Coordinates of C-alpha atoms and ligand atoms in Angstrom, one line a residue:
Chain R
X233 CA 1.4 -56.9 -14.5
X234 CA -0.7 -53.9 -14.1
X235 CA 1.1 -52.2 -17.2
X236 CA 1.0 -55.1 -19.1
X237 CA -3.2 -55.3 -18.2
X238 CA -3.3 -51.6 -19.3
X239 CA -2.2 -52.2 -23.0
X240 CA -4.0 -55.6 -23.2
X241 CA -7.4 -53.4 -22.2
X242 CA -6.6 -50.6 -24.6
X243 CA -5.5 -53.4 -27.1
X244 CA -9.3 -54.6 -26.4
X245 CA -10.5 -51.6 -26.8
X246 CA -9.2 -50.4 -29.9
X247 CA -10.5 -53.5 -31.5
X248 CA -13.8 -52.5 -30.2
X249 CA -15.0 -53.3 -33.5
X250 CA -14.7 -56.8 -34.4
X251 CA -15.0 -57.5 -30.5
X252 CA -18.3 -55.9 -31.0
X253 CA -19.1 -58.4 -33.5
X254 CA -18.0 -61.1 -31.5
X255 CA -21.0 -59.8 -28.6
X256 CA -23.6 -58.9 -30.9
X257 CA -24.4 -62.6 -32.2
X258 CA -25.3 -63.7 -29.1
X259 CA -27.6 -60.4 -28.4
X260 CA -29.1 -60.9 -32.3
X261 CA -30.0 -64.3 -31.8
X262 CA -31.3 -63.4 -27.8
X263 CA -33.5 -60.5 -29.7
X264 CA -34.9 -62.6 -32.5
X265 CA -35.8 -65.1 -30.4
X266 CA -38.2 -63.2 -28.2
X267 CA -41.1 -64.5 -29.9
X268 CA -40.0 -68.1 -28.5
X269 CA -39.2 -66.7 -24.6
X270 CA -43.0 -68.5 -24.1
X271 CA -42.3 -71.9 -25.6
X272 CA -38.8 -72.3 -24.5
X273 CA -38.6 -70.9 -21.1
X274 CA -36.6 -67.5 -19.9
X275 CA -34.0 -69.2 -18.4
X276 CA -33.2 -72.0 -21.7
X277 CA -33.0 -68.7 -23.7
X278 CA -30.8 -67.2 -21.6
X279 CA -28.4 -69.2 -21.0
X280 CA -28.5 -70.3 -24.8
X281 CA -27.6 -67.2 -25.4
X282 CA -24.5 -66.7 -23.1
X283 CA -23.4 -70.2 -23.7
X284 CA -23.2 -68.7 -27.2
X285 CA -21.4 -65.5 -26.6
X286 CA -19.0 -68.0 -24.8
X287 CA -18.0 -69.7 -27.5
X288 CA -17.7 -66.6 -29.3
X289 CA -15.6 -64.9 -26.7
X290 CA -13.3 -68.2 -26.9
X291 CA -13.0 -69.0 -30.0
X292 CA -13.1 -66.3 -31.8
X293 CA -11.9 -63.9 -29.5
X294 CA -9.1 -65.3 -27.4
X295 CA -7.5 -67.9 -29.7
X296 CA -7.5 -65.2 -33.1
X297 CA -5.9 -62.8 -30.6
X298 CA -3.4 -65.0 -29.1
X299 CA -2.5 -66.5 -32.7
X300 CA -2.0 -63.0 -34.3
X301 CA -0.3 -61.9 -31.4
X302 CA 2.2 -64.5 -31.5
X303 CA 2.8 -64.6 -35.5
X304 CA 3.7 -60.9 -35.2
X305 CA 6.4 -61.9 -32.3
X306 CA 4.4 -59.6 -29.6
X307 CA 4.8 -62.3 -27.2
X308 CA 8.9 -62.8 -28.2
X309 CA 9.3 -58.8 -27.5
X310 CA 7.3 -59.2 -24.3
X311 CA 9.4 -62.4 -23.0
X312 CA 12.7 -61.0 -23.6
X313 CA 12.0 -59.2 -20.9
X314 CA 12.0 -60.0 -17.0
X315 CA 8.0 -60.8 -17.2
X316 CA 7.1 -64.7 -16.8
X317 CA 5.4 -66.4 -19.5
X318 CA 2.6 -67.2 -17.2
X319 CA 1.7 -63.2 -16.4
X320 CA 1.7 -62.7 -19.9
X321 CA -1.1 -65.1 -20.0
X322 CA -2.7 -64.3 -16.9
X323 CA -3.3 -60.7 -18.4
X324 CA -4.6 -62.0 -21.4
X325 CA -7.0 -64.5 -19.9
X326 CA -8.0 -61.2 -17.3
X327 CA -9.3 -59.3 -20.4
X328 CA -11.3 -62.5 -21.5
X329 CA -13.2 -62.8 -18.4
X330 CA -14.0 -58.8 -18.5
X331 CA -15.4 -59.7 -21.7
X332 CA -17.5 -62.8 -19.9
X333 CA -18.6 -60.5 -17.5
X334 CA -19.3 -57.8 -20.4
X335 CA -21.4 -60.4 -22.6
X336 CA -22.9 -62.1 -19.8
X337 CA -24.4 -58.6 -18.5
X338 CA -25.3 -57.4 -21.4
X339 CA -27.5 -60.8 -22.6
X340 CA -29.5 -60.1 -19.0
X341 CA -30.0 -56.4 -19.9
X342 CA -31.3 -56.9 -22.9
X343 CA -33.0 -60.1 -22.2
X344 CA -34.8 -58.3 -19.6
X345 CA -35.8 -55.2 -21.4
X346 CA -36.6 -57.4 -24.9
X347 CA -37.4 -60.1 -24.2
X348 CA -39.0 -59.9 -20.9
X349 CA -37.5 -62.3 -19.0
X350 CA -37.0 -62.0 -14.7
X351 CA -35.0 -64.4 -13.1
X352 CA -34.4 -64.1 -9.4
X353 CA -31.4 -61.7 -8.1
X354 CA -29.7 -65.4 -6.7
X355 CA -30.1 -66.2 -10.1
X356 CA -28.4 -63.2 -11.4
X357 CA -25.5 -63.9 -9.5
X358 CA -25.1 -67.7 -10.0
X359 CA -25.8 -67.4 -13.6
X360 CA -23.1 -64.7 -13.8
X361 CA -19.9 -67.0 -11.8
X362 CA -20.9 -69.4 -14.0
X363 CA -20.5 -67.8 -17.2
X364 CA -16.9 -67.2 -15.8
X365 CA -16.5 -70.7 -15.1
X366 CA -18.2 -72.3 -18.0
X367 CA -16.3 -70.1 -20.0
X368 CA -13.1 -71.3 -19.5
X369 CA -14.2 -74.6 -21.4
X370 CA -14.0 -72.5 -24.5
X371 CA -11.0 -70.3 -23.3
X372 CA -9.1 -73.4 -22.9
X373 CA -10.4 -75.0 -26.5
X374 CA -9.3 -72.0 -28.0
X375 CA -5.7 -72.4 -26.4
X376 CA -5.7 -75.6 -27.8
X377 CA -6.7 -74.6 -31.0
X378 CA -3.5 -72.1 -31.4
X379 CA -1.7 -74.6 -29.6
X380 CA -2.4 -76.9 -32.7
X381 CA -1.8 -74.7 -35.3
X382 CA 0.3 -71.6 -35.3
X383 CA -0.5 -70.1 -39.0
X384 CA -3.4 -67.3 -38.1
X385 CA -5.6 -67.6 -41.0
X386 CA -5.7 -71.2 -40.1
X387 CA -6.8 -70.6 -36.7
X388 CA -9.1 -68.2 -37.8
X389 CA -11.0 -70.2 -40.5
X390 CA -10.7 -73.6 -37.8
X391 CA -12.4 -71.5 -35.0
X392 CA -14.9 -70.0 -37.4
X393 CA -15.7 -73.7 -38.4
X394 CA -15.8 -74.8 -34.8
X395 CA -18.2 -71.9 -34.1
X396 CA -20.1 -72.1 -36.5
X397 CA -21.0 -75.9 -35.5
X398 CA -21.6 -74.7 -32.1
X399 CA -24.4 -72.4 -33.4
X400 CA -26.1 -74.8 -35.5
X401 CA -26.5 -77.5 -32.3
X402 CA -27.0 -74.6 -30.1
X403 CA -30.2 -73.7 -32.3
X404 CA -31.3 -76.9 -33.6
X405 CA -29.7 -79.9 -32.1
X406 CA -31.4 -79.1 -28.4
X407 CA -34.8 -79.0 -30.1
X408 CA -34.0 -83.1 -31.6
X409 CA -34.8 -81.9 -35.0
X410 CA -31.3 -83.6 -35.7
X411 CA -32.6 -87.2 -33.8
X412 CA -32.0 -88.9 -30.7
X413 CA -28.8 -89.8 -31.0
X414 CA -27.3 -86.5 -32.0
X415 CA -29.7 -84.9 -29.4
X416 CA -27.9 -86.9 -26.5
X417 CA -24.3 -86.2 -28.3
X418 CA -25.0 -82.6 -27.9
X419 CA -26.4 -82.4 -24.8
X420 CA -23.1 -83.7 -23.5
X421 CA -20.7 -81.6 -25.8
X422 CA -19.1 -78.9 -24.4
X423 CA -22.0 -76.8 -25.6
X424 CA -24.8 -78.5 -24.1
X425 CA -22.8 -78.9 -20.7
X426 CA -22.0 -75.5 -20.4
X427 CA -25.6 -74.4 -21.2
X428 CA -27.1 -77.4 -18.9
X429 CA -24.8 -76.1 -15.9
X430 CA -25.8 -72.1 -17.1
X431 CA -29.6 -72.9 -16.9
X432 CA -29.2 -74.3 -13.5
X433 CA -27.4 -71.4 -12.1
X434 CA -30.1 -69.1 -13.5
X435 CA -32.6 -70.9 -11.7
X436 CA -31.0 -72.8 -8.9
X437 CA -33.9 -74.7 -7.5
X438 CA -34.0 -76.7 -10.7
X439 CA -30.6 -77.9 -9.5
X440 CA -29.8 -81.7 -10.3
X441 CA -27.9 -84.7 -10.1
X442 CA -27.7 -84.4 -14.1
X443 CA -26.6 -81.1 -13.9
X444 CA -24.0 -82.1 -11.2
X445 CA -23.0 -84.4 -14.2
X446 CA -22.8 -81.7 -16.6
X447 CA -21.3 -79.9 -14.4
X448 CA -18.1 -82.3 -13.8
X449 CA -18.2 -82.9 -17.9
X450 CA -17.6 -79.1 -18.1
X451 CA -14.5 -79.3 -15.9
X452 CA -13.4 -82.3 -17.4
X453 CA -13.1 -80.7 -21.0
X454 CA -11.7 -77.6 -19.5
X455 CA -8.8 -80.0 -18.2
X456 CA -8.1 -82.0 -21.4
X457 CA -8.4 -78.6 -23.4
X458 CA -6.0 -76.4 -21.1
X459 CA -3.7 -79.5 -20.4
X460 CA -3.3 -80.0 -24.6
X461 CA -3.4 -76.1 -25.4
X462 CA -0.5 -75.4 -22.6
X463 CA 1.2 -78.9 -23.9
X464 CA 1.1 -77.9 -27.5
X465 CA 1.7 -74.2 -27.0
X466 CA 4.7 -72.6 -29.0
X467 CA 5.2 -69.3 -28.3
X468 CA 7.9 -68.7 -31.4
X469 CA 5.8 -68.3 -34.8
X470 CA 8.2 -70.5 -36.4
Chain X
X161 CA 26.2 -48.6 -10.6
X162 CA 28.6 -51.2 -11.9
X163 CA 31.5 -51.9 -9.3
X164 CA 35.2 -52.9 -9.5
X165 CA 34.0 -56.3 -8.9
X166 CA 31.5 -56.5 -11.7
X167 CA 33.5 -55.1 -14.1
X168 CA 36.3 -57.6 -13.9
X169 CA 33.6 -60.2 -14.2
X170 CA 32.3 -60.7 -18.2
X171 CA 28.9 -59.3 -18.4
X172 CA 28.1 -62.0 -20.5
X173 CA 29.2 -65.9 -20.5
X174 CA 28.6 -68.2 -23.0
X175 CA 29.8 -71.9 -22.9
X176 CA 29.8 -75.0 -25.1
X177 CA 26.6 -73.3 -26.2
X178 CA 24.5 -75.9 -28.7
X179 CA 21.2 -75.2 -30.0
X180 CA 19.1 -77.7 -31.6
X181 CA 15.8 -77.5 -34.4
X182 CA 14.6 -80.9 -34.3
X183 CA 17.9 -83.1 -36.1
X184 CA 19.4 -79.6 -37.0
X185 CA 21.9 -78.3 -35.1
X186 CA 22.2 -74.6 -35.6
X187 CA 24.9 -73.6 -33.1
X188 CA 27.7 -76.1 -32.0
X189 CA 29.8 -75.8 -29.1
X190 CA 29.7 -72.0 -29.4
X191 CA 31.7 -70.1 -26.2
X192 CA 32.4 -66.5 -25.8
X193 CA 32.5 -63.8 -23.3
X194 CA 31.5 -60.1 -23.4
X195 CA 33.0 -57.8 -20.6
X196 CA 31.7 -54.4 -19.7
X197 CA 32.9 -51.4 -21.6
X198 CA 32.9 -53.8 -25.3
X199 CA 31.4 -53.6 -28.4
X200 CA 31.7 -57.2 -29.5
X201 CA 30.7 -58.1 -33.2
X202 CA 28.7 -61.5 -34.2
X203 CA 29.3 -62.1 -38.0
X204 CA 28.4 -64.7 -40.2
X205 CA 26.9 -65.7 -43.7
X206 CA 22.7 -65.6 -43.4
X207 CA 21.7 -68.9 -41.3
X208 CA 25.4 -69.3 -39.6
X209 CA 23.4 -69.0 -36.3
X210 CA 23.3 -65.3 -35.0
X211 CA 20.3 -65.3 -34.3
X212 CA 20.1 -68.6 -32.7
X213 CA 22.3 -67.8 -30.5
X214 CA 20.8 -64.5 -29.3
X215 CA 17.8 -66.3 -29.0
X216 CA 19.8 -68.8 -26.2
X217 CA 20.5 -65.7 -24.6
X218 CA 17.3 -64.0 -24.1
X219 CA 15.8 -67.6 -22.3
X220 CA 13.5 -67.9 -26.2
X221 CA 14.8 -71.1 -26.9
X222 CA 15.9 -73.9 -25.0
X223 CA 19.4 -74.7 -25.7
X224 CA 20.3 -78.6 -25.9
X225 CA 23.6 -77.9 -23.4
X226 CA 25.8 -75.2 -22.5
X227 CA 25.8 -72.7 -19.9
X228 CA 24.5 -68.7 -20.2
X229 CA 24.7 -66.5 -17.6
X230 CA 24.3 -62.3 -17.5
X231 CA 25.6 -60.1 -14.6
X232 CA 26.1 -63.5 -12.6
X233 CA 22.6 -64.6 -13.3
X234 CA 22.4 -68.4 -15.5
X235 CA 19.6 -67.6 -17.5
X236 CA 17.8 -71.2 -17.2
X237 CA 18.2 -70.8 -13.6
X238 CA 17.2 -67.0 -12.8
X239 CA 16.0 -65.9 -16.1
X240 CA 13.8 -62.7 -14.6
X241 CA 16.7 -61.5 -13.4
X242 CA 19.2 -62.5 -15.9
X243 CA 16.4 -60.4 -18.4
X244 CA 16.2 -57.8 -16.5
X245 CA 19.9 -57.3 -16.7
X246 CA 19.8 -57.1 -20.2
X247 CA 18.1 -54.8 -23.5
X248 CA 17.0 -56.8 -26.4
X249 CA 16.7 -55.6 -29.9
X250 CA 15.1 -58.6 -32.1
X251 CA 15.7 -59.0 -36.0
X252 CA 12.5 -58.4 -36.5
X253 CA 10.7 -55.5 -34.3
X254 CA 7.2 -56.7 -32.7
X255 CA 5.2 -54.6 -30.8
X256 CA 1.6 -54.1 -30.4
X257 CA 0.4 -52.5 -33.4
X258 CA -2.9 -51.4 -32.0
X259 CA -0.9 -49.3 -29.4
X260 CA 0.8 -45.8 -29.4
X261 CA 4.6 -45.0 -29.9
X262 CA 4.2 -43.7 -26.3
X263 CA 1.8 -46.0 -25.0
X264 CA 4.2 -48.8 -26.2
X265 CA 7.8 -46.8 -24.6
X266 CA 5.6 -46.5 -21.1
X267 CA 4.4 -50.2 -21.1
X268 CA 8.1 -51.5 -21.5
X269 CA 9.2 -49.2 -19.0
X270 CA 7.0 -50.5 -16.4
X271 CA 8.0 -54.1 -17.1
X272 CA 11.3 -53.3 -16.6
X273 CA 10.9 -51.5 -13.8
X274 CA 11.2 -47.8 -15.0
X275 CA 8.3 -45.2 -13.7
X276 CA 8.4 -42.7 -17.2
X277 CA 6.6 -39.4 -16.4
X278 CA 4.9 -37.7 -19.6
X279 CA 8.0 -35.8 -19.9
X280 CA 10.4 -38.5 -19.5
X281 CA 9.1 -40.1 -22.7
X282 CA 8.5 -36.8 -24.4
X283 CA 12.7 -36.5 -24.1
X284 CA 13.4 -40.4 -24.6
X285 CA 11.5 -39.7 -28.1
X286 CA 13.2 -36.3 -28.7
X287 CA 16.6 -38.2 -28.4
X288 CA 15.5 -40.0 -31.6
X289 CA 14.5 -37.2 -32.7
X290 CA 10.9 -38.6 -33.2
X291 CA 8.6 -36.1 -30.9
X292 CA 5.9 -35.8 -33.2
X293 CA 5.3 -39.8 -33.6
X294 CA 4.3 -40.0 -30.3
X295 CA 0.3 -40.5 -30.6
X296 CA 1.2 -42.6 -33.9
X297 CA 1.0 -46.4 -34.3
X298 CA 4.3 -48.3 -35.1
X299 CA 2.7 -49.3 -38.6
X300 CA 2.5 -45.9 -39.3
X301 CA 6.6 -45.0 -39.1
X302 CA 9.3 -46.2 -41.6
X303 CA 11.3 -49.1 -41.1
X304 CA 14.7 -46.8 -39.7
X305 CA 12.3 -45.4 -37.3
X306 CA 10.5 -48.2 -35.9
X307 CA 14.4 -49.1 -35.5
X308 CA 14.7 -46.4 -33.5
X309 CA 12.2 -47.0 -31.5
X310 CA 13.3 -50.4 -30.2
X311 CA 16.4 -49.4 -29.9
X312 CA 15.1 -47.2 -27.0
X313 CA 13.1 -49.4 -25.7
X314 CA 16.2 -52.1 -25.6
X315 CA 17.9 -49.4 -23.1
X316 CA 15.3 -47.9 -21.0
X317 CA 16.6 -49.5 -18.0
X318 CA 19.9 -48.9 -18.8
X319 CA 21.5 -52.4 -18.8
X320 CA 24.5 -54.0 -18.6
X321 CA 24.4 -55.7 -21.5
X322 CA 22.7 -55.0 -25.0
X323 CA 21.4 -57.7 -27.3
X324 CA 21.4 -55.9 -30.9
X325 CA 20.2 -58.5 -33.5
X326 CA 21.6 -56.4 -36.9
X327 CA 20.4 -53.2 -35.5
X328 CA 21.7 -50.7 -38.7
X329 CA 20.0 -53.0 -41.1
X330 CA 17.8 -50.7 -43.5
X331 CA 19.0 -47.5 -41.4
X332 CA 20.1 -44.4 -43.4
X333 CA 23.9 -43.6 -42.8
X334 CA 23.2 -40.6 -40.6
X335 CA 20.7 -42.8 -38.0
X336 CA 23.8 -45.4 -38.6
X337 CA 26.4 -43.2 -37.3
X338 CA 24.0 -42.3 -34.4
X339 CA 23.4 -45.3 -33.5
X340 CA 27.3 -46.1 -33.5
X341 CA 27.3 -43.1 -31.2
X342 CA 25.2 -44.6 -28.9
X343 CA 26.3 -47.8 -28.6
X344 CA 29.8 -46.5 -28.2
X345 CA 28.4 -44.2 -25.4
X346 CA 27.3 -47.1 -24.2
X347 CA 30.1 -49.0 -23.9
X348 CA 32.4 -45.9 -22.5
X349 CA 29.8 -45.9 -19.8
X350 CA 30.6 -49.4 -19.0
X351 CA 28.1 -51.5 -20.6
X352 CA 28.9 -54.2 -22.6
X353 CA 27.0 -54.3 -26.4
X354 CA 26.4 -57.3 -28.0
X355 CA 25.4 -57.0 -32.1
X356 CA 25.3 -58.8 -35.0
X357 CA 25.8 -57.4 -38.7
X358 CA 26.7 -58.4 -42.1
X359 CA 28.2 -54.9 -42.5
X360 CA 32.4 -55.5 -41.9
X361 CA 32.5 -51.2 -42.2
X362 CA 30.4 -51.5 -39.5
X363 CA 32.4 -54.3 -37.3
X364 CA 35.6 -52.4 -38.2
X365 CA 34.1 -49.1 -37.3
X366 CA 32.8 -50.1 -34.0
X367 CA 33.4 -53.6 -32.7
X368 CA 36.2 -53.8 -30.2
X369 CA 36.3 -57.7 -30.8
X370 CA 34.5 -59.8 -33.7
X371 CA 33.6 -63.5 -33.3
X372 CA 32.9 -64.9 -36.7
X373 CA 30.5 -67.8 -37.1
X374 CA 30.0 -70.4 -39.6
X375 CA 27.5 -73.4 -40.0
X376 CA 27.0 -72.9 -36.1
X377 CA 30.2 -73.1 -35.1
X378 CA 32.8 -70.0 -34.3
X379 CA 36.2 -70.1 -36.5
X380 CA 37.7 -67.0 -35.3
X381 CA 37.4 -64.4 -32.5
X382 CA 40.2 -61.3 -31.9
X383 CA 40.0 -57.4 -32.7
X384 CA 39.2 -56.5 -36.2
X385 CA 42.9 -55.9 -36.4
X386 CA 44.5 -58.7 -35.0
X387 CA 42.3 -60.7 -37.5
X388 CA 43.3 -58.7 -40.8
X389 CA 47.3 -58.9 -39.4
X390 CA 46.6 -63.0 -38.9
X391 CA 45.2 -64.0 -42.1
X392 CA 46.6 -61.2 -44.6
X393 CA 48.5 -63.9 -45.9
X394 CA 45.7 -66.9 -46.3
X395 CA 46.1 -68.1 -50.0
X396 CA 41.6 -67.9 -49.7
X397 CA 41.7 -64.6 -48.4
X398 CA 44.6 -63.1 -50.9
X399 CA 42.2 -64.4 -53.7
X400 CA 38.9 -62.4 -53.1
X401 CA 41.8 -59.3 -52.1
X402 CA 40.2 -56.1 -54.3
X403 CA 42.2 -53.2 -54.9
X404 CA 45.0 -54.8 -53.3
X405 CA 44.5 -54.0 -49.4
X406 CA 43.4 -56.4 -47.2
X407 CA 40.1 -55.8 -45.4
X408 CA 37.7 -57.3 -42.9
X409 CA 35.3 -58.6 -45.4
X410 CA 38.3 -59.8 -47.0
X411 CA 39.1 -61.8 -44.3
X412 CA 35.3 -62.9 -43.4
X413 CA 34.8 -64.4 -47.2
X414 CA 38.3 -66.0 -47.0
X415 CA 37.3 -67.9 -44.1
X416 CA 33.7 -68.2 -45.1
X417 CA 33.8 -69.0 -48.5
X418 CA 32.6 -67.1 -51.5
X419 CA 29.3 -70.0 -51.8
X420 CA 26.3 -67.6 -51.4
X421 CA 23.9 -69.5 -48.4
X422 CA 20.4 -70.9 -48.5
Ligands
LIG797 N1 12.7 -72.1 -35.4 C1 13.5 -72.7 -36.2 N2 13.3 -74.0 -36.6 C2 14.1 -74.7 -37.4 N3 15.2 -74.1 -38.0 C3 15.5 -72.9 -37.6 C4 14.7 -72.1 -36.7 N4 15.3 -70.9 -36.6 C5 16.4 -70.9 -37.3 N5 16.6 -72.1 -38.0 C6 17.7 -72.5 -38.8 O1 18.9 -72.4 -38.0 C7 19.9 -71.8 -38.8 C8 20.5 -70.6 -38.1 O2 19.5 -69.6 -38.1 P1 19.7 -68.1 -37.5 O3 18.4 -67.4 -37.6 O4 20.3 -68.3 -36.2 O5 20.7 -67.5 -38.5 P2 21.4 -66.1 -38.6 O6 22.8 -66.2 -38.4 O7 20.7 -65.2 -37.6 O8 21.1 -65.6 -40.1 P3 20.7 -64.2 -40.7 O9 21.9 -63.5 -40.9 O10 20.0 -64.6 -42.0 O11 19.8 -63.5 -39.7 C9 19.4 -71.6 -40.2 O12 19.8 -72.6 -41.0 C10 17.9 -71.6 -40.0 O13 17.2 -72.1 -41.1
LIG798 MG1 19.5 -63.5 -37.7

């Protein structure tokens, strides 16, 4: 395992590149937004920002690594040999959450020295175990998007699609510029969960029943998605 | 070490082996052994079900029935250990392209067990006479080499059985002979080799015994020899003769047919 968490790190790290790209959206849209901090609140920015990075992290991250991984037989080498199938994921899904923890750092960094926004060291804390958490909602619909389809451009263009969806409702549809109807869908997507359950953490006190229920949604998609992307998942790229 | 015991046992058992894509049956009711200190051959026409079958080996695929087991161990039942008794070389080599020649000979090491100082994979790379590859990618070597290179990595733990899925394919004919060096250094040390090819020099030259496999199913299994002397005489095999001696690949499109496959 630790070998195997070695080259999945250096792996990480000598994409550094596009997995740079896959941080800085989240830190571009946290920067140009600084002039809003005042309207919106620190803490709806914040965790805007993270729930975005999660998606990216997800989506674009994990599932274009796993499918790309798996159409160039890395995972056939890697089981032919006395390692489980489930450490080979375990590793990979380690190096996601490093990445959480990465992003989710990195958005209060700059979000503090930006955008100017304090949150309580409680907050810090929660906010950061529930990136890890929330994030999982996304790791698992990005297992079952390369549990659906195998071809890698095709899982690239689908999560791009996907993600690009996600940025649109998580800068306009909040606001209701879209309606009522599709402001009530999103808050209870798997985007506006996520970011509900992230703005509580931030600041705890504001802690609710509805975010209890956002909170439950978020585990509820995490099930379906892991349950259908382990269900569906092939590892041959045939 | 392998004992008195082990060696009388077959290294590898393979029995009423069927493997099924979907409605397709690729490999029907295939059963073979390989014993330690044997070269045995796998031939057959492209899509006869080689690989298939290697794949039922290694635990990729789950067979429909039939029973596998290596050193003792059935692979559906203890298939870390039945893996970790045996060193895979896949059709097509796959390793992380983002990582080192090195990088890539220590992280297969470790997962099978095998601590590699520096200099230990300095001299595992100087047997392949590929020293100065070490810091490069395996994108960045030729086809032979990267064949090298998993051919390695297939016996870093030494083994008791080898899984070679047409290892000389696209070698030159000096790494070729090497390799048949190897493999019959191998074999002299008591391991048992498992390999398919399409080259019948190559099964004469090295394979102790040859199975021969058609449409999924196996139509004849003896030594190269005993399976010229047996069907010299064939009226299909007599008519593809060249030259007038009877060879292997004589034999293997007399029993094949000469219809080129899908
Ligand atoms: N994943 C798969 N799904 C469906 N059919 C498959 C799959 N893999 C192989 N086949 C089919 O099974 C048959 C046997 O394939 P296999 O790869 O075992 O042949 P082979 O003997 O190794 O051939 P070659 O000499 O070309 O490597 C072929 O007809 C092939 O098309
Ligand atoms: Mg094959």
């Amino acid at each position: 395992m630790a070998a195997l968490l070695r080259a999945d790190f250096t792996t990480l790290w000598r994409n550094r590149r596009s997995f740079g790209l896959v941080l800085l959206v989240s830190l571009v849209i946290l920067v140009s937004w600084k002039g809003l901090v005042d309207k919106l609140g620190g803490v709806f920015v914040l965790s805007s920002c993270i729930t975005i990075g999660l998606t990216s992290i997800g989506l674009m991250g994990y599932s274009n690594s796993i499918a790309r991984d798996r159409d160039r037989g890395v995972f056939q080498r890697l089981r032919v040999g006395p390692v489980s199938a489930w450490t080979i994921m375990m590793s990979r899904l380690i190096v996601q959450i490093a990445m959480i923890v990465l992003m989710t750092v990195l958005v209060f960094v700059v979000g503090y020295f930006v955008d100017h926004i304090y949150i309580s060291p409680v907050g810090y804390i929660a906010g950061l175990l529930m990136a890890m958490l929330g994030g999982f909602v996304y790791l698992g619909m990005g297992q079952a998007i390369v549990g659906l389809i195998k071809n890698p451009d095709t899982v690239n263009s689908t999560t791009r699609l996907v993600y690009f969806i996600f940025i649109m409702i998580g800068m306009f549809g909040e606001f209701g510029v879209l309606g009522k109807k599709i402001g009530l869908l999103v808050i209870w997507s798997p985007y506006g969960v996520v970011r509900k359950v992230l703005a509580a953490s931030l600041d705890p006190a504001s802690w609710n029943m509805d975010t209890t229920w956002a909170l439950l949604a978020a585990a509820g998609y995490t099930i379906v998605f892991v349950v259908l992307g382990v269900k569906w998942f092939k590892w041959e790229n045939k | 070490m392998i004992n008195q015991q082990q060696a009388a046992a077959p290294v590898l058992a393979v029995s009423q082996l069927n493997v099924q894509y979907g409605a397709f049956q690729a490999v029907k009711d295939v059963s073979f052994e390989v014993h330690a200190g044997e070269i045995f051959g796998l031939l057959g026409p492209n899509g006869a079900g080689k690989t298939s079958t290697l794949s039922a080996i290694e635990g990729l695929l789950h067979p429909a029935s039939g029973s596998i087991t290596v050193a003792g161990f059935d692979i559906r039942e203890q298939p870390l250990h039945a893996r970790a008794n045996m060193g895979v070389q896949l059709q097509a080599t796959s390793f992380q392209p983002e990582l080192t020649i090195s990088e890539i000979i220590r992280l297969f090491a470790s997962i099978y067990g095998v601590n590699l100082k520096d200099a230990a994979v300095k001299q595992k790379l100087a047997e392949i006479n590929l020293e100065e590859a070490s810091g490069k990618k395996i994108s960045q070597l030729s086809g032979g080499q990267q064949q090298r290179v998993s051919l390695v990595i297939s016996t870093i733990h030494n083994p008791q059985l080898v899984l070679l899925d047409e290892p000389t394919t696209g070698l030159d004919p000096q790494s070729r002979r090497q390799l048949w060096e190897r493999m019959e250094h191998f074999r002299n040390n008591g391991h048992a080799v498992l390999l398919t090819t399409h080259s019948m020099e190559e099964a004469e030259a090295v394979c102790d015994r040859i199975a021969i496999i058609d449409h999924g199913r196996i139509i004849a299994i003896d030594t190269p020899e005993a399976l010229i002397a047996q069907h010299r005489d064939d009226p299909a095999v007599l008519s593809v003769v060249r030259k007038g001696k009877v060879t292997l690949e004589d034999v293997f499109i007399g029993l094949t047919g000469t219809a080129v496959r899908s």
